[in-house]
PDB file of C-alpha atoms and ligand atoms in Angstrom:
ATOM      1  CA  UNK A  95      -0.171  -0.236   0.219  1.00  0.00           C
ATOM      2  CA  UNK A  96       3.108   2.508   0.912  1.00  0.00           C
ATOM      3  CA  UNK A  97       4.574   1.367  -3.241  1.00  0.00           C
ATOM      4  CA  UNK A  98       1.336   1.874  -4.488  1.00  0.00           C
ATOM      5  CA  UNK A  99       0.328   5.597  -3.019  1.00  0.00           C
ATOM      6  CA  UNK A 100       3.803   7.278  -3.501  1.00  0.00           C
ATOM      7  CA  UNK A 101       3.842   5.793  -6.932  1.00  0.00           C
ATOM      8  CA  UNK A 102       0.653   6.740  -7.571  1.00  0.00           C
ATOM      9  CA  UNK A 103       2.015   9.838  -6.127  1.00  0.00           C
ATOM     10  CA  UNK A 104       4.570   9.966  -8.273  1.00  0.00           C
ATOM     11  CA  UNK A 105       2.855   9.668 -11.908  1.00  0.00           C
ATOM     12  CA  UNK A 106       2.471   5.959 -12.238  1.00  0.00           C
ATOM     13  CA  UNK A 107      -1.074   4.939 -13.751  1.00  0.00           C
ATOM     14  CA  UNK A 108      -0.286   1.078 -13.530  1.00  0.00           C
ATOM     15  CA  UNK A 109       0.850  -0.997 -10.507  1.00  0.00           C
ATOM     16  CA  UNK A 110       2.337  -4.457 -11.117  1.00  0.00           C
ATOM     17  CA  UNK A 111       2.809  -7.069  -8.250  1.00  0.00           C
ATOM     18  CA  UNK A 112       3.143 -10.763  -8.692  1.00  0.00           C
ATOM     19  CA  UNK A 113       0.821 -12.704  -7.154  1.00  0.00           C
ATOM     20  CA  UNK A 114       1.636 -15.779  -8.232  1.00  0.00           C
ATOM     21  CA  UNK A 115       5.921 -15.577  -8.682  1.00  0.00           C
ATOM     22  CA  UNK A 116       8.051 -17.625 -11.304  1.00  0.00           C
ATOM     23  CA  UNK A 117      11.147 -18.307  -9.176  1.00  0.00           C
ATOM     24  CA  UNK A 118      14.259 -19.344 -10.231  1.00  0.00           C
ATOM     25  CA  UNK A 119      14.318 -22.489  -6.927  1.00  0.00           C
ATOM     26  CA  UNK A 120      10.871 -23.565  -5.094  1.00  0.00           C
ATOM     27  CA  UNK A 121      12.230 -22.558  -0.985  1.00  0.00           C
ATOM     28  CA  UNK A 122      12.213 -19.241  -2.335  1.00  0.00           C
ATOM     29  CA  UNK A 123       8.490 -16.357  -1.491  1.00  0.00           C
ATOM     30  CA  UNK A 124       6.167 -17.316  -4.362  1.00  0.00           C
ATOM     31  CA  UNK A 125       3.631 -14.925  -4.070  1.00  0.00           C
ATOM     32  CA  UNK A 126       0.103 -14.571  -1.282  1.00  0.00           C
ATOM     33  CA  UNK A 127      -1.810 -15.832  -4.387  1.00  0.00           C
ATOM     34  CA  UNK A 128      -5.577 -15.166  -4.236  1.00  0.00           C
ATOM     35  CA  UNK A 129      -4.870 -12.882  -0.820  1.00  0.00           C
ATOM     36  CA  UNK A 130      -1.970 -10.938  -2.808  1.00  0.00           C
ATOM     37  CA  UNK A 131      -4.564 -10.098  -6.171  1.00  0.00           C
ATOM     38  CA  UNK A 132      -6.751  -9.359  -3.399  1.00  0.00           C
ATOM     39  CA  UNK A 133      -4.338  -6.935  -1.951  1.00  0.00           C
ATOM     40  CA  UNK A 134      -3.449  -5.334  -5.322  1.00  0.00           C
ATOM     41  CA  UNK A 135      -7.797  -4.850  -5.632  1.00  0.00           C
ATOM     42  CA  UNK A 136      -7.682  -2.825  -2.888  1.00  0.00           C
ATOM     43  CA  UNK A 137      -4.370  -0.737  -4.037  1.00  0.00           C
ATOM     44  CA  UNK A 138      -6.534   0.344  -7.097  1.00  0.00           C
ATOM     45  CA  UNK A 139      -9.548   1.156  -5.120  1.00  0.00           C
ATOM     46  CA  UNK A 140      -7.295   2.998  -2.877  1.00  0.00           C
ATOM     47  CA  UNK A 141      -5.252   5.123  -5.195  1.00  0.00           C
ATOM     48  CA  UNK A 142      -6.923   4.696  -8.752  1.00  0.00           C
ATOM     49  CA  UNK A 143      -4.286   2.524  -9.901  1.00  0.00           C
ATOM     50  CA  UNK A 144      -4.530  -0.790 -12.634  1.00  0.00           C
ATOM     51  CA  UNK A 145      -3.330  -3.602 -11.919  1.00  0.00           C
ATOM     52  CA  UNK A 146      -0.874  -6.062 -14.237  1.00  0.00           C
ATOM     53  CA  UNK A 147      -0.340  -8.524 -12.391  1.00  0.00           C
ATOM     54  CA  UNK A 148       1.617 -12.373 -13.365  1.00  0.00           C
ATOM     55  CA  UNK A 149      -0.261 -15.822 -14.461  1.00  0.00           C
ATOM     56  CA  UNK A 150       1.969 -18.418 -15.020  1.00  0.00           C
ATOM     57  CA  UNK A 151      -0.901 -21.651 -14.814  1.00  0.00           C
ATOM     58  CA  UNK A 152      -3.349 -21.709 -17.735  1.00  0.00           C
ATOM     59  CA  UNK A 153      -6.326 -23.110 -14.345  1.00  0.00           C
ATOM     60  CA  UNK A 154      -5.674 -19.846 -12.938  1.00  0.00           C
ATOM     61  CA  UNK A 155      -6.298 -17.604 -16.484  1.00  0.00           C
ATOM     62  CA  UNK A 156      -9.838 -17.085 -14.464  1.00  0.00           C
ATOM     63  CA  UNK A 157      -9.490 -16.278 -11.632  1.00  0.00           C
ATOM     64  CA  UNK A 158      -5.928 -13.921 -12.231  1.00  0.00           C
ATOM     65  CA  UNK A 159      -8.710 -12.009 -14.794  1.00  0.00           C
ATOM     66  CA  UNK A 160     -10.989 -11.448 -12.338  1.00  0.00           C
ATOM     67  CA  UNK A 161      -8.336  -8.812 -10.317  1.00  0.00           C
ATOM     68  CA  UNK A 162      -6.113  -8.294 -12.348  1.00  0.00           C
ATOM     69  CA  UNK A 163      -6.828  -5.493 -15.469  1.00  0.00           C
ATOM     70  CA  UNK A 164      -3.831  -6.911 -17.219  1.00  0.00           C
ATOM     71  CA  UNK A 165      -1.951 -10.169 -17.506  1.00  0.00           C
ATOM     72  CA  UNK A 166       1.427 -10.611 -17.567  1.00  0.00           C
ATOM     73  CA  UNK A 167       3.347 -13.661 -19.074  1.00  0.00           C
ATOM     74  CA  UNK A 168       6.420 -13.902 -17.549  1.00  0.00           C
ATOM     75  CA  UNK A 169       9.319 -14.363 -20.090  1.00  0.00           C
ATOM     76  CA  UNK A 170       9.467 -17.566 -18.168  1.00  0.00           C
ATOM     77  CA  UNK A 171       6.137 -18.749 -19.978  1.00  0.00           C
ATOM     78  CA  UNK A 172       7.187 -17.101 -23.506  1.00  0.00           C
ATOM     79  CA  UNK A 173       6.998 -19.924 -25.204  1.00  0.00           C
ATOM     80  CA  UNK A 174       4.148 -22.082 -22.605  1.00  0.00           C
ATOM     81  CA  UNK A 175       2.015 -22.218 -25.539  1.00  0.00           C
ATOM     82  CA  UNK A 176      -0.511 -23.679 -23.576  1.00  0.00           C
ATOM     83  CA  UNK A 177      -0.930 -20.787 -21.276  1.00  0.00           C
ATOM     84  CA  UNK A 178      -0.474 -18.769 -24.001  1.00  0.00           C
ATOM     85  CA  UNK A 179      -3.548 -19.547 -25.967  1.00  0.00           C
ATOM     86  CA  UNK A 180      -5.570 -20.033 -22.527  1.00  0.00           C
ATOM     87  CA  UNK A 181      -5.023 -15.667 -22.418  1.00  0.00           C
ATOM     88  CA  UNK A 182      -5.707 -15.193 -25.853  1.00  0.00           C
ATOM     89  CA  UNK A 183      -8.768 -16.811 -25.613  1.00  0.00           C
ATOM     90  CA  UNK A 184     -10.310 -14.704 -22.758  1.00  0.00           C
ATOM     91  CA  UNK A 185     -11.205 -10.434 -23.365  1.00  0.00           C
ATOM     92  CA  UNK A 186      -8.490  -9.236 -19.699  1.00  0.00           C
ATOM     93  CA  UNK A 187      -5.351  -7.958 -22.315  1.00  0.00           C
ATOM     94  CA  UNK A 188      -1.997  -8.850 -21.799  1.00  0.00           C
ATOM     95  CA  UNK A 189       1.777  -8.436 -21.059  1.00  0.00           C
ATOM     96  CA  UNK A 190       3.988 -10.461 -23.361  1.00  0.00           C
ATOM     97  CA  UNK A 191       7.466 -10.683 -21.567  1.00  0.00           C
ATOM     98  CA  UNK A 192      10.220 -10.650 -23.660  1.00  0.00           C
ATOM     99  CA  UNK A 193      12.349 -14.877 -22.785  1.00  0.00           C
ATOM    100  CA  UNK A 194      12.370 -18.066 -22.748  1.00  0.00           C
ATOM    101  CA  UNK A 195      14.447 -20.574 -24.417  1.00  0.00           C
ATOM    102  CA  UNK A 196      15.118 -18.750 -27.451  1.00  0.00           C
ATOM    103  CA  UNK A 197      14.037 -15.332 -26.942  1.00  0.00           C
ATOM    104  CA  UNK A 198      14.307 -14.466 -30.812  1.00  0.00           C
ATOM    105  CA  UNK A 199      12.705 -10.871 -31.381  1.00  0.00           C
ATOM    106  CA  UNK A 200      10.673 -13.358 -33.965  1.00  0.00           C
ATOM    107  CA  UNK A 201       9.312 -16.002 -30.819  1.00  0.00           C
ATOM    108  CA  UNK A 202       8.569 -12.876 -29.167  1.00  0.00           C
ATOM    109  CA  UNK A 203       5.812 -11.679 -31.581  1.00  0.00           C
ATOM    110  CA  UNK A 204       4.804 -15.034 -33.048  1.00  0.00           C
ATOM    111  CA  UNK A 205       4.193 -15.181 -28.982  1.00  0.00           C
ATOM    112  CA  UNK A 206       2.246 -12.426 -28.906  1.00  0.00           C
ATOM    113  CA  UNK A 207       0.289 -13.718 -32.534  1.00  0.00           C
ATOM    114  CA  UNK A 208      -0.905 -16.922 -29.896  1.00  0.00           C
ATOM    115  CA  UNK A 209      -2.653 -14.663 -27.533  1.00  0.00           C
ATOM    116  CA  UNK A 210      -4.370 -13.002 -31.372  1.00  0.00           C
ATOM    117  CA  UNK A 211      -4.986 -15.566 -33.234  1.00  0.00           C
ATOM    118  CA  UNK A 212      -6.953 -16.754 -30.197  1.00  0.00           C
ATOM    119  CA  UNK A 213      -9.929 -13.880 -30.369  1.00  0.00           C
ATOM    120  CA  UNK A 214      -7.405 -11.994 -27.506  1.00  0.00           C
ATOM    121  CA  UNK A 215      -6.533  -8.384 -30.030  1.00  0.00           C
ATOM    122  CA  UNK A 216      -5.325  -6.245 -26.191  1.00  0.00           C
ATOM    123  CA  UNK A 217      -1.384  -7.370 -27.063  1.00  0.00           C
ATOM    124  CA  UNK A 218       1.146  -5.010 -25.396  1.00  0.00           C
ATOM    125  CA  UNK A 219       4.868  -6.519 -25.755  1.00  0.00           C
ATOM    126  CA  UNK A 220       7.377  -5.923 -23.262  1.00  0.00           C
ATOM    127  CA  UNK A 221      11.610  -6.035 -23.605  1.00  0.00           C
ATOM    128  CA  UNK A 222      12.522  -6.741 -19.727  1.00  0.00           C
ATOM    129  CA  UNK A 223      16.549  -8.625 -20.873  1.00  0.00           C
ATOM    130  CA  UNK A 224      17.891 -11.356 -21.988  1.00  0.00           C
ATOM    131  CA  UNK A 225      20.680 -13.697 -20.011  1.00  0.00           C
ATOM    132  CA  UNK A 226      23.824 -11.802 -19.554  1.00  0.00           C
ATOM    133  CA  UNK A 227      26.464 -13.492 -20.581  1.00  0.00           C
ATOM    134  CA  UNK A 228      29.110 -13.886 -17.964  1.00  0.00           C
ATOM    135  CA  UNK A 229      29.073 -10.325 -16.564  1.00  0.00           C
ATOM    136  CA  UNK A 230      26.815 -11.046 -13.930  1.00  0.00           C
ATOM    137  CA  UNK A 231      28.261  -9.631 -10.831  1.00  0.00           C
ATOM    138  CA  UNK A 232      27.470  -5.895 -13.008  1.00  0.00           C
ATOM    139  CA  UNK A 233      23.464  -6.658 -15.068  1.00  0.00           C
ATOM    140  CA  UNK A 234      22.089  -9.247 -13.924  1.00  0.00           C
ATOM    141  CA  UNK A 235      20.296  -9.032 -17.698  1.00  0.00           C
ATOM    142  CA  UNK A 236      21.686  -7.926 -21.225  1.00  0.00           C
ATOM    143  CA  UNK A 237      18.225  -5.374 -21.780  1.00  0.00           C
ATOM    144  CA  UNK A 238      17.562  -5.462 -25.989  1.00  0.00           C
ATOM    145  CA  UNK A 239      17.369  -2.088 -26.784  1.00  0.00           C
ATOM    146  CA  UNK A 240      17.783  -2.543 -30.228  1.00  0.00           C
ATOM    147  CA  UNK A 241      14.160  -4.769 -29.362  1.00  0.00           C
ATOM    148  CA  UNK A 242      11.651  -1.322 -29.224  1.00  0.00           C
ATOM    149  CA  UNK A 243      12.749  -0.365 -33.035  1.00  0.00           C
ATOM    150  CA  UNK A 244      13.662  -3.152 -34.032  1.00  0.00           C
ATOM    151  CA  UNK A 245      10.009  -5.152 -32.957  1.00  0.00           C
ATOM    152  CA  UNK A 246       8.467  -1.608 -34.004  1.00  0.00           C
ATOM    153  CA  UNK A 247       9.054  -1.876 -37.185  1.00  0.00           C
ATOM    154  CA  UNK A 248       7.333  -5.041 -38.146  1.00  0.00           C
ATOM    155  CA  UNK A 249       4.253  -4.875 -35.436  1.00  0.00           C
ATOM    156  CA  UNK A 250       1.494  -2.165 -34.677  1.00  0.00           C
ATOM    157  CA  UNK A 251       1.782  -3.080 -30.701  1.00  0.00           C
ATOM    158  CA  UNK A 252       2.621  -1.650 -28.584  1.00  0.00           C
ATOM    159  CA  UNK A 253       5.907  -1.786 -26.508  1.00  0.00           C
ATOM    160  CA  UNK A 254       7.387  -1.683 -23.138  1.00  0.00           C
ATOM    161  CA  UNK A 255      10.271  -1.760 -21.296  1.00  0.00           C
ATOM    162  CA  UNK A 256      11.381  -3.111 -18.402  1.00  0.00           C
ATOM    163  CA  UNK A 257      14.533  -1.705 -17.069  1.00  0.00           C
ATOM    164  CA  UNK A 258      14.980  -3.077 -14.007  1.00  0.00           C
ATOM    165  CA  UNK A 259      14.534  -7.291 -14.509  1.00  0.00           C
ATOM    166  CA  UNK A 260      16.395  -5.996 -17.628  1.00  0.00           C
ATOM    167  CA  UNK A 261      19.484  -4.496 -15.353  1.00  0.00           C
ATOM    168  CA  UNK A 262      19.085  -5.655 -11.751  1.00  0.00           C
ATOM    169  CA  UNK A 263      20.931  -3.839 -10.657  1.00  0.00           C
ATOM    170  CA  UNK A 264      19.020   0.345  -8.913  1.00  0.00           C
ATOM    171  CA  UNK A 265      22.159   1.679 -10.316  1.00  0.00           C
ATOM    172  CA  UNK A 266      20.808   1.505 -13.627  1.00  0.00           C
ATOM    173  CA  UNK A 267      16.892   1.708 -13.282  1.00  0.00           C
ATOM    174  CA  UNK A 268      16.467   5.075 -13.949  1.00  0.00           C
ATOM    175  CA  UNK A 269      19.422   5.726 -16.908  1.00  0.00           C
ATOM    176  CA  UNK A 270      17.959   2.878 -19.132  1.00  0.00           C
ATOM    177  CA  UNK A 271      14.645   4.171 -18.949  1.00  0.00           C
ATOM    178  CA  UNK A 272      16.139   7.135 -19.968  1.00  0.00           C
ATOM    179  CA  UNK A 273      17.086   5.383 -22.757  1.00  0.00           C
ATOM    180  CA  UNK A 274      13.999   3.006 -22.923  1.00  0.00           C
ATOM    181  CA  UNK A 275      12.135   6.118 -24.214  1.00  0.00           C
ATOM    182  CA  UNK A 276      14.710   7.624 -26.356  1.00  0.00           C
ATOM    183  CA  UNK A 277      13.781   4.945 -28.671  1.00  0.00           C
ATOM    184  CA  UNK A 278      10.897   4.782 -28.662  1.00  0.00           C
ATOM    185  CA  UNK A 279       9.043   2.529 -26.249  1.00  0.00           C
ATOM    186  CA  UNK A 280       5.690   2.962 -25.243  1.00  0.00           C
ATOM    187  CA  UNK A 281       5.875   2.212 -21.495  1.00  0.00           C
ATOM    188  CA  UNK A 282       8.204   1.723 -18.677  1.00  0.00           C
ATOM    189  CA  UNK A 283       7.976  -1.107 -15.396  1.00  0.00           C
ATOM    190  CA  UNK A 284       9.592   0.266 -13.267  1.00  0.00           C
ATOM    191  CA  UNK A 285       9.883  -1.135  -9.600  1.00  0.00           C
ATOM    192  CA  UNK A 286      10.097  -0.062  -6.589  1.00  0.00           C
ATOM    193  CA  UNK A 287       9.830  -0.948  -2.475  1.00  0.00           C
ATOM    194  CA  UNK A 288      10.186   1.928   0.325  1.00  0.00           C
ATOM    195  CA  UNK A 289      12.526  -0.781   1.712  1.00  0.00           C
ATOM    196  CA  UNK A 290      14.952  -2.012  -1.367  1.00  0.00           C
ATOM    197  CA  UNK A 291      16.902  -3.962   0.974  1.00  0.00           C
ATOM    198  CA  UNK A 292      13.991  -5.775   2.794  1.00  0.00           C
ATOM    199  CA  UNK A 293      12.501  -6.787   0.244  1.00  0.00           C
ATOM    200  CA  UNK A 294      11.356 -10.805  -0.217  1.00  0.00           C
ATOM    201  CA  UNK A 295      11.882 -10.338  -4.299  1.00  0.00           C
ATOM    202  CA  UNK A 296      14.812  -8.549  -6.169  1.00  0.00           C
ATOM    203  CA  UNK A 297      15.385  -5.578  -3.858  1.00  0.00           C
ATOM    204  CA  UNK A 298      18.485  -4.840  -6.050  1.00  0.00           C
ATOM    205  CA  UNK A 299      16.413  -3.591  -8.688  1.00  0.00           C
ATOM    206  CA  UNK A 300      13.832  -1.629  -6.894  1.00  0.00           C
ATOM    207  CA  UNK A 301      13.902   1.779  -7.052  1.00  0.00           C
ATOM    208  CA  UNK A 302      13.647   3.672  -3.174  1.00  0.00           C
ATOM    209  CA  UNK A 303       9.841   5.843  -4.262  1.00  0.00           C
ATOM    210  CA  UNK A 304      12.290   8.963  -3.925  1.00  0.00           C
ATOM    211  CA  UNK A 305      14.198   7.531  -7.204  1.00  0.00           C
ATOM    212  CA  UNK A 306      10.947   6.728  -8.378  1.00  0.00           C
ATOM    213  CA  UNK A 307       9.309  10.644  -7.844  1.00  0.00           C
ATOM    214  CA  UNK A 308      12.457  11.625 -10.307  1.00  0.00           C
ATOM    215  CA  UNK A 309      12.856   9.685 -11.940  1.00  0.00           C
ATOM    216  CA  UNK A 310       9.078  10.631 -13.764  1.00  0.00           C
ATOM    217  CA  UNK A 311      10.015  14.186 -13.053  1.00  0.00           C
ATOM    218  CA  UNK A 312      13.119  13.771 -15.771  1.00  0.00           C
ATOM    219  CA  UNK A 313      11.154  11.303 -17.937  1.00  0.00           C
ATOM    220  CA  UNK A 314       8.905  13.884 -19.946  1.00  0.00           C
ATOM    221  CA  UNK A 315      12.049  15.645 -21.537  1.00  0.00           C
ATOM    222  CA  UNK A 316      12.810  12.890 -22.955  1.00  0.00           C
ATOM    223  CA  UNK A 317       9.571  12.134 -24.329  1.00  0.00           C
ATOM    224  CA  UNK A 318       9.835  14.944 -26.083  1.00  0.00           C
ATOM    225  CA  UNK A 319      13.054  14.886 -27.739  1.00  0.00           C
ATOM    226  CA  UNK A 320      11.845  11.474 -28.706  1.00  0.00           C
ATOM    227  CA  UNK A 321       9.832  13.369 -30.612  1.00  0.00           C
ATOM    228  CA  UNK A 322       6.162  11.861 -28.600  1.00  0.00           C
ATOM    229  CA  UNK A 323       3.871  12.925 -26.322  1.00  0.00           C
ATOM    230  CA  UNK A 324       2.595  11.843 -23.079  1.00  0.00           C
TER     231      UNK A 324
HETATM  232  C1  LIG B  51       8.506 -10.031 -13.160  1.00  0.00           C
HETATM  233  O1  LIG B  51       7.966  -9.195 -13.389  1.00  0.00           O
HETATM  234  O2  LIG B  51       8.045 -10.328 -11.682  1.00  0.00           O
HETATM  235  C2  LIG B  51       9.295 -11.038 -13.427  1.00  0.00           C
HETATM  236  C3  LIG B  51       9.464 -12.071 -12.829  1.00  0.00           C
HETATM  237  O3  LIG B  51       9.560 -10.709 -14.392  1.00  0.00           O
HETATM  238  P1  LIG B  51      10.839 -11.758 -15.867  1.00  0.00           P
HETATM  239  O4  LIG B  51       9.248 -12.449 -15.988  1.00  0.00           O
HETATM  240  O5  LIG B  51      10.593 -10.837 -16.560  1.00  0.00           O
HETATM  241  O6  LIG B  51      11.110 -11.889 -14.878  1.00  0.00           O
HETATM  242 MN1  LIG B  52      10.486  -9.524 -10.140  1.00  0.00          MN
END
């Protein structure tokens, strides 16, 4: 709630939180499940933010869609065709993060195509970095900003960038957010936490609210430099 309040005050329009989390280790925090969805819905009601949250299991699509304004297909599931078909059958907008075993731009667009083919026309693409090449202490992933203008040439779908997962480091998030806007991203997903050192997930890449707020004030200059309007 603290994060949602701060994000809304800084000008964010959508709140992302994982109620069902795909974690690399089965011993890590897996999310609060439906209770987490209820918390997100409460934040939506209190602070007027839309909600984006991940669905990991085809059987949960109906449940998660009852709460979410936008369904996230996480990077690990970009090539989970059963899940893509299931969200494609619904009406809730879907964001497809780039990833999977073969995270090419072509495969990312084809993943989106699975959703579109099912009849769901509201699809957003999200670049979030590729596995890093040995520099894992310096960056968690290799954020591929060329993917934005390349996808722009190939599709009419909106394209977002997640510089938090894309770099994995607080100190890189603001500068890469600006880079993403400069190359034409339609939106950003930025992880924020009031106490990053106490976060149960991804604290190293989470911005403190005041840093997020500063970034939000700086972004409009980048938007106009890119010849776009908000
Ligand atoms: C997330 O958004 O919390 C997440 C797990 O992202 P990704 O699928 O990009 O790893
Ligand atoms: Mn995360």
